[in-house]
Coordinates of N, CA and C in Angstrom, one line a residue:
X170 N 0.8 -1.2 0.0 CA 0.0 0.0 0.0 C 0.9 1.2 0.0
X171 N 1.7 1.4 -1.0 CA 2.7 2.1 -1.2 C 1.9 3.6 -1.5
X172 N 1.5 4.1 -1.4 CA 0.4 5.3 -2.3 C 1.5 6.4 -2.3
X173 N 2.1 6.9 -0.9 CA 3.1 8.1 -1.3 C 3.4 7.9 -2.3
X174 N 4.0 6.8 -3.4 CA 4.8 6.5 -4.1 C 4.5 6.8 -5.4
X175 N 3.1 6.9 -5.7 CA 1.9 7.4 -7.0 C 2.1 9.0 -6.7
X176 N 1.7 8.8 -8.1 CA 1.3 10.4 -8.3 C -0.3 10.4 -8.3
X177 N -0.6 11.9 -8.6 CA -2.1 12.5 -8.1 C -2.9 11.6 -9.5
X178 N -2.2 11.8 -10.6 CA -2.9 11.4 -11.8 C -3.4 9.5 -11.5
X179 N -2.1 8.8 -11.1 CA -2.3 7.2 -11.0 C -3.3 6.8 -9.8
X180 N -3.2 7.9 -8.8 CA -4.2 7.4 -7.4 C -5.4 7.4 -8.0
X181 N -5.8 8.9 -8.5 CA -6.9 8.9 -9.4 C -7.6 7.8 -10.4
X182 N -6.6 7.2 -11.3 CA -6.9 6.4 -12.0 C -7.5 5.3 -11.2
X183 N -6.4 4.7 -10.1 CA -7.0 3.8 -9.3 C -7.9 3.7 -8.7
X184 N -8.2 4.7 -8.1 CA -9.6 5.4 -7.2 C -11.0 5.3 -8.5
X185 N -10.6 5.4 -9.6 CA -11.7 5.1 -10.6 C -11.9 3.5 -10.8
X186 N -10.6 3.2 -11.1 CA -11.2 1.4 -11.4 C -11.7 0.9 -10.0
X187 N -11.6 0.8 -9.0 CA -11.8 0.5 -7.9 C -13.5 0.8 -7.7
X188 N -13.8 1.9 -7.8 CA -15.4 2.4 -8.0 C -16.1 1.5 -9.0
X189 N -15.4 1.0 -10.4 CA -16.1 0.6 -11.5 C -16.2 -0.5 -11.1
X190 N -15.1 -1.7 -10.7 CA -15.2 -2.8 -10.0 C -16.2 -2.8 -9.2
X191 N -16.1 -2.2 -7.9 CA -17.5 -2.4 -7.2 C -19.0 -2.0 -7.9
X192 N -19.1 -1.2 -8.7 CA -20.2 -0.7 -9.3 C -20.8 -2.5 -10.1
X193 N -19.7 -3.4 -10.8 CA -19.7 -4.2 -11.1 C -20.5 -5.4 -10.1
X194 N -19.6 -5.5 -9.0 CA -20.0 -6.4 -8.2 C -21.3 -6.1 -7.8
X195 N -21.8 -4.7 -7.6 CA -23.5 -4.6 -7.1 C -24.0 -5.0 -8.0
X196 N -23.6 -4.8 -9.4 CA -24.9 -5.0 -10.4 C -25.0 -6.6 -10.5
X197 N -23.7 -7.4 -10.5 CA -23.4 -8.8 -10.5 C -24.7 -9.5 -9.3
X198 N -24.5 -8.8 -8.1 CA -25.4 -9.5 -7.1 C -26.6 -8.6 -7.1
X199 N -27.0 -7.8 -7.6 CA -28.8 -7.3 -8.0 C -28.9 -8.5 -9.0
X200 N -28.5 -8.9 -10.0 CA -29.0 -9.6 -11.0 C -29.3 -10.7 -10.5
X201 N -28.3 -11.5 -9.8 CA -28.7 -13.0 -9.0 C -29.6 -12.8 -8.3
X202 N -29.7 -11.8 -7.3 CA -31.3 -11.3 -6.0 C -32.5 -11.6 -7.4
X203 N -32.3 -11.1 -8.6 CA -33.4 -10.9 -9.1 C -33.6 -12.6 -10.0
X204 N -32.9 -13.5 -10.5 CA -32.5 -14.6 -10.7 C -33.3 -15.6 -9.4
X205 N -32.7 -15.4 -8.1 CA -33.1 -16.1 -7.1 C -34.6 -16.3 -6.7
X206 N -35.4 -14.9 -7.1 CA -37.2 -14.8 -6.5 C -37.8 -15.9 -7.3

């Protein structure tokens, strides 16, 4: 968890895929909840 080590632009970037990933995983488990009824 080196982060000093990034710059403003790469944390950013990571700070974005990180959001997209989880945005992923909710929509992955709404679909099954809706799969499961």
């Amino acid at each position: 968890k080196a982060y000093y080590t990034l710059d403003e632009t790469e944390r950013e970037t990571l700070k974005r895929e990180r959001r997209r990933l989880q945005e992923q995983l909710r929509r992955v488990k709404r679909n099954e909840a809706r799969y499961n009824q």
